Short mmCIF file of C-alpha atoms in Angstrom, two decimals:
data_model
loop_
_atom_site.label_atom_id
_atom_site.label_comp_id
_atom_site.label_asym_id
_atom_site.label_seq_id
_atom_site.Cartn_x
_atom_site.Cartn_y
_atom_site.Cartn_z
CA MET A 1 28.97 -81.41 122.14
CA TRP A 2 30.57 -80.49 125.48
CA PHE A 3 33.51 -79.46 123.84
CA ASP A 4 31.65 -76.51 122.32
CA PHE A 5 30.41 -75.92 125.92
CA VAL A 6 33.59 -75.54 127.31
CA GLN A 7 35.10 -73.61 124.42
CA ALA A 8 32.17 -71.17 125.19
CA CYS A 9 32.99 -70.95 128.89
CA ILE A 10 36.76 -70.47 128.14
CA ILE A 11 35.93 -67.30 126.00
CA ILE A 12 33.15 -66.10 128.35
CA CYS A 13 35.20 -66.20 131.62
CA SER A 14 38.08 -64.26 129.78
CA ARG A 15 39.29 -61.34 131.61
CA VAL A 16 39.25 -59.30 128.47
CA ILE A 17 36.75 -60.26 125.82
CA SER A 18 36.37 -58.33 122.50
CA TYR A 19 32.70 -58.46 120.47
CA ASP A 20 34.27 -60.69 117.69
CA ARG A 21 35.11 -63.43 120.75
CA LEU A 22 31.65 -62.81 122.22
CA GLU A 23 30.00 -63.98 119.11
CA VAL A 24 32.12 -66.72 118.80
CA ALA A 25 31.29 -67.64 122.24
CA ASP A 26 27.29 -66.86 121.67
CA CYS A 27 27.79 -69.43 118.47
CA TYR A 28 29.45 -72.13 120.53
CA LEU A 29 26.66 -71.81 123.27
CA GLN A 30 23.83 -72.24 120.21
CA THR A 31 25.74 -75.26 118.91
CA PHE A 32 25.84 -76.93 122.49
CA LEU A 33 22.11 -76.56 123.14
CA SER A 34 21.30 -77.58 119.66
CA LYS A 35 23.35 -80.88 120.04
CA PHE A 36 21.97 -81.25 123.55
CA VAL A 37 18.40 -81.20 122.31
CA GLY A 38 18.92 -83.61 119.51
CA LEU A 39 20.65 -86.07 121.63
CA TYR A 40 18.40 -85.58 124.86
CA GLY A 41 15.23 -84.08 123.42
CA PRO A 42 13.46 -80.30 124.70
CA LEU A 43 12.15 -81.84 127.86
CA HIS A 44 15.71 -82.32 129.57
CA CYS A 45 16.51 -78.69 128.81
CA THR A 46 16.36 -76.77 132.04
CA PRO A 47 15.98 -72.80 132.96
CA ASN A 48 19.73 -72.32 132.65
CA MET A 49 20.20 -73.59 129.52
CA HIS A 50 17.59 -71.10 128.01
CA LEU A 51 19.48 -68.16 129.74
CA HIS A 52 22.48 -69.37 127.89
CA LEU A 53 21.46 -67.88 124.67
CA HIS A 54 20.86 -64.49 126.60
CA LEU A 55 24.50 -64.25 128.09
CA LYS A 56 25.56 -62.44 124.86
CA ASP A 57 22.97 -59.40 125.38
CA CYS A 58 23.62 -59.13 129.17
CA MET A 59 27.47 -59.20 128.46
CA LEU A 60 26.68 -56.20 125.92
CA ASP A 61 24.40 -54.40 128.51
CA TYR A 62 26.76 -54.92 131.79
CA GLY A 63 30.41 -55.76 130.49
CA PRO A 64 32.57 -58.69 131.40
CA VAL A 65 31.17 -61.57 133.86
CA TYR A 66 33.73 -60.22 136.04
CA ALA A 67 31.52 -57.23 136.48
CA PHE A 68 28.34 -59.05 136.27
CA TRP A 69 26.12 -59.64 138.98
CA CYS A 70 25.78 -63.26 139.30
CA PHE A 71 29.29 -63.74 140.10
CA SER A 72 28.98 -61.59 143.64
CA PHE A 73 25.70 -63.13 144.17
CA GLU A 74 27.02 -66.86 143.83
CA ARG A 75 29.75 -65.43 146.01
CA ILE A 76 27.73 -64.46 148.98
CA ASN A 77 25.93 -67.89 148.60
CA GLY A 78 28.68 -69.06 149.01
CA MET A 79 29.92 -67.56 152.14
CA LEU A 80 26.41 -68.01 153.58
CA GLY A 81 26.33 -71.50 153.14
CA LYS A 82 29.72 -71.95 155.07
CA TYR A 83 27.80 -70.63 158.00
CA HIS A 84 26.84 -73.31 160.65
CA ASN A 85 23.50 -73.51 161.79
CA ASN A 86 21.00 -75.99 162.88
CA ASN A 87 18.32 -75.41 159.97
CA ARG A 88 15.77 -73.46 162.43
CA ASN A 89 15.48 -69.82 161.90
CA ILE A 90 18.71 -69.64 159.53
CA GLU A 91 18.11 -66.12 158.98
CA VAL A 92 18.41 -64.94 162.37
CA GLN A 93 21.63 -66.82 163.10
CA VAL A 94 22.98 -65.41 159.54
CA MET A 95 22.01 -61.68 161.23
CA ARG A 96 24.00 -62.86 164.14
CA HIS A 97 27.11 -63.37 162.32
CA PHE A 98 27.02 -60.19 160.70
CA GLN A 99 26.36 -58.32 164.01
CA GLN A 100 29.38 -59.99 165.49
CA GLY A 101 31.63 -58.83 162.65
CA GLN A 102 29.84 -55.65 162.88
CA GLN A 103 30.82 -55.15 166.72
CA LEU A 104 34.45 -56.60 166.23
CA GLN A 105 35.19 -53.54 163.64
CA MET A 106 33.63 -50.97 165.93
CA PRO A 107 36.38 -48.46 167.20
CA LEU A 108 37.98 -49.83 170.28
CA GLN A 109 37.57 -47.51 173.21
CA ASN A 110 39.84 -48.94 175.89
CA THR A 111 43.63 -49.05 176.72
CA TYR A 112 44.17 -52.28 174.45
CA ALA A 113 42.99 -50.44 171.38
CA ALA A 114 46.31 -50.36 169.82
CA GLU A 115 47.15 -54.19 170.59
CA PHE A 116 43.71 -55.09 169.08
CA ILE A 117 43.44 -53.19 165.94
CA ASN A 118 45.82 -55.10 163.75
CA ILE A 119 44.65 -58.59 165.06
CA LEU A 120 40.73 -57.39 164.11
CA SER A 121 41.48 -55.31 161.17
CA THR A 122 40.94 -56.98 157.85
CA LYS A 123 42.36 -56.50 154.50
CA ASP A 124 40.93 -57.35 150.77
CA VAL A 125 42.88 -59.16 148.80
CA GLY A 126 42.98 -60.08 145.10
CA SER A 127 40.44 -58.16 142.64
CA LEU A 128 38.43 -57.00 145.92
CA SER A 129 41.20 -54.37 146.93
CA LEU A 130 40.99 -52.65 143.62
CA HIS A 131 37.16 -51.55 144.66
CA ASP A 132 36.44 -48.31 146.04
CA THR A 133 35.08 -48.83 149.70
CA THR A 134 34.86 -44.96 150.76
CA ASP A 135 30.64 -45.07 150.98
CA ALA A 136 30.95 -48.38 153.20
CA MET A 137 33.73 -46.71 155.31
CA TYR A 138 32.05 -43.39 155.60
CA ILE A 139 28.94 -45.10 156.92
CA LYS A 140 30.74 -47.32 159.23
CA GLN A 141 32.37 -44.20 160.64
CA TYR A 142 29.23 -42.19 160.93
CA SER A 143 27.13 -45.02 162.67
CA CYS A 144 29.82 -45.31 165.49
CA MET A 145 30.21 -41.49 165.69
CA SER A 146 29.80 -39.62 168.66
CA SER A 147 26.97 -37.04 168.64
CA ALA A 148 29.41 -34.31 170.21
CA THR A 149 31.17 -34.64 166.73
CA LEU A 150 27.93 -33.48 164.77
CA LEU A 151 26.52 -30.38 164.28
CA LEU A 152 22.59 -29.89 164.16
CA PRO A 153 22.66 -28.75 160.78
CA ASP A 154 23.78 -32.25 159.64
CA VAL A 155 20.38 -33.51 160.35
CA ASP A 156 19.38 -33.30 156.51
CA MET A 157 21.36 -36.65 156.11
CA VAL A 158 18.22 -38.26 158.34
CA LYS A 159 14.76 -38.02 156.37
CA ALA A 160 11.36 -38.92 157.79
CA LEU A 161 9.30 -40.48 155.84
CA PRO A 162 5.05 -40.60 155.56
CA PRO A 163 2.86 -41.17 156.77
CA PHE A 164 3.01 -38.87 159.48
CA GLN A 165 0.62 -37.64 162.62
CA ASN A 166 0.70 -34.36 164.12
CA VAL A 167 1.20 -34.17 168.10
CA VAL A 168 1.30 -31.33 170.73
CA LEU A 169 4.28 -31.52 172.74
CA THR A 170 3.63 -30.45 176.30
CA ASP A 171 5.93 -27.60 177.95
CA SER A 172 7.60 -30.48 180.41
CA ASP A 173 8.21 -32.29 177.24
CA ARG A 174 9.63 -29.07 175.29
CA GLN A 175 11.79 -27.97 178.32
CA THR A 176 13.22 -31.57 178.37
CA LEU A 177 14.11 -31.58 174.73
CA LEU A 178 15.48 -28.06 175.08
CA SER A 179 17.69 -29.27 177.69
CA MET A 180 18.94 -32.16 175.57
CA TYR A 181 19.79 -29.90 172.43
CA LYS A 182 21.99 -27.85 174.82
CA ASN A 183 23.72 -30.83 176.03
CA VAL A 184 24.36 -32.45 172.55
CA TYR A 185 24.70 -29.63 170.51
CA PRO A 186 26.66 -26.98 172.77
CA ASP A 187 27.68 -24.84 169.91
CA SER A 188 24.11 -24.32 167.87
CA SER A 189 22.62 -21.99 170.18
CA VAL A 190 19.24 -23.49 170.37
CA SER A 191 16.81 -21.33 171.82
CA GLN A 192 13.21 -22.71 171.53
CA VAL A 193 11.68 -25.85 170.67
CA GLY A 194 8.17 -25.85 168.78
CA GLN A 195 5.35 -26.88 170.13
CA LEU A 196 4.02 -28.88 167.21
CA ALA A 197 5.64 -32.22 166.09
CA LYS A 198 4.97 -34.83 163.57
CA VAL A 199 5.13 -38.70 164.54
CA CYS A 200 6.41 -41.10 161.87
CA SER A 201 7.48 -44.89 161.87
CA ARG A 202 10.37 -44.83 159.20
CA VAL A 203 13.16 -42.57 158.57
CA ARG A 204 16.11 -42.94 156.02
CA SER A 205 19.44 -42.25 156.49
CA LEU A 206 22.72 -42.86 154.02
CA GLY A 207 20.58 -45.50 151.93
CA LEU A 208 19.26 -47.42 155.28
CA THR A 209 15.74 -47.47 156.37
CA LEU A 210 15.01 -47.67 159.83
CA CYS A 211 11.61 -48.87 161.48
CA VAL A 212 10.09 -48.89 164.78
CA SER A 213 9.57 -52.05 166.59
CA SER A 214 7.01 -54.46 165.33
CA ARG A 215 6.54 -57.90 164.70
CA THR A 216 7.63 -57.64 160.70
CA GLU A 217 10.15 -55.11 161.31
CA ARG A 218 13.55 -56.21 162.54
CA SER A 219 15.31 -52.97 161.52
CA ALA A 220 14.24 -51.40 164.75
CA CYS A 221 17.38 -53.09 166.70
CA VAL A 222 20.19 -50.55 166.70
CA SER A 223 23.31 -49.43 168.34
CA ALA A 224 23.91 -46.13 169.40
CA LYS A 225 25.87 -44.01 171.95
CA TRP A 226 23.38 -41.58 173.96
CA CYS A 227 23.29 -42.44 177.82
CA ARG A 228 25.19 -43.92 180.47
CA TYR A 229 24.17 -45.74 183.65
CA ASP A 230 25.86 -44.58 187.01
CA SER A 231 24.03 -47.31 188.49
CA VAL A 232 21.40 -50.00 187.36
CA PHE A 233 18.66 -48.63 189.86
CA GLU A 234 19.16 -45.04 188.43
CA GLU A 235 17.93 -42.84 185.78
CA PRO A 236 20.49 -42.83 182.61
CA VAL A 237 22.47 -39.77 182.29
CA LEU A 238 22.73 -37.91 179.21
CA ASP A 239 26.13 -38.41 177.87
CA PRO A 240 27.00 -38.37 173.98
CA THR A 241 30.19 -39.70 174.57
CA ALA A 242 29.32 -42.87 176.36
CA GLU A 243 29.75 -46.30 174.94
CA VAL A 244 27.70 -48.06 172.22
CA ARG A 245 24.96 -49.94 173.53
CA PRO A 246 21.79 -51.68 172.12
CA GLY A 247 18.35 -50.27 172.12
CA ILE A 248 14.95 -50.52 170.20
CA VAL A 249 13.37 -47.85 168.33
CA LYS A 250 9.79 -47.26 169.62
CA GLN A 251 9.01 -43.93 167.60
CA PHE A 252 10.13 -41.30 165.31
CA LEU A 253 9.68 -37.56 166.03
CA VAL A 254 10.00 -34.59 163.92
CA ILE A 255 10.76 -31.59 165.91
CA SER A 256 10.94 -27.90 164.87
CA VAL A 257 14.30 -26.57 166.64
CA LYS A 258 14.68 -22.68 166.72
CA THR A 259 18.44 -21.39 166.64
CA GLN A 260 20.12 -17.87 165.97
CA ALA A 261 20.17 -18.57 162.19
CA SER A 262 17.25 -20.40 161.33
CA ILE A 263 14.47 -23.11 162.31
CA ILE A 264 15.32 -26.44 161.73
CA GLN A 265 13.66 -29.79 161.34
CA HIS A 266 15.29 -32.26 163.39
CA VAL A 267 14.28 -36.41 163.58
CA LEU A 268 14.63 -37.73 167.25
CA ALA A 269 13.85 -41.44 167.87
CA LYS A 270 12.21 -42.48 171.27
CA MET A 271 14.09 -45.53 172.18
CA MET A 272 13.79 -48.35 174.80
CA TRP A 273 17.63 -49.04 175.95
CA LEU A 274 18.34 -52.45 176.71
CA ASP A 275 19.70 -52.77 180.62
CA PRO A 276 23.46 -53.55 181.03
CA HIS A 277 24.41 -57.08 182.39
CA PRO A 278 24.83 -56.98 186.13
CA ASP A 279 28.16 -58.44 186.03
#
């Protein structure tokens, strides 16, 4: 009985498998399950044993097991199991591990960047090195990019999601926004900010959904480049080249911005920036 199971595993786990060999493996699994039922009875069969009968169809649809989703799923389960935790709020502790790794991978902006880049950089080995990670690298670079390197027409990569609520901007708000646009996008020739705006609670950018702060939404916490503080007791100074700092998204606004070329719908986030540590 177990000989049939082992023979099926040897065939299925091969890096290259033909249709004929897949049929042989399926026959081995059917034989194993039939012998198991005859020896132990149907009450001892597990759901995984039932799934053995569907492996052939899954491999015909999705390819060999090296490209099958269950192996990557089990791989991440093994990685999560290695994280030390106190069995309370495990999801929060796992996200802290991810955030620490993300912060280590952010571009260093100090005089020791050249020394630390070789220490902190990691390289994939084995089969992982064969996969294309261009999209992931683009998202990482874009998330750490200074606003000074972006153009106003690039806002198409950020899409506001419904529902929307119409609001009217005051003259003071419009003047503040116009000053902000001229500082952040000096080459865009922004001449006017519309009086009407739309408020929403979610936006989507590069496949990621960001939400405003609430009890259920944890995607409101972000790291971004925006303001710098000359003093803890002073108002923040607009500086797109400032260091990355954490903040909480409180509101999204869709603003109509008029340039010499056209009128652009621009998405802004109203932020609550976390104060820097006094030390």
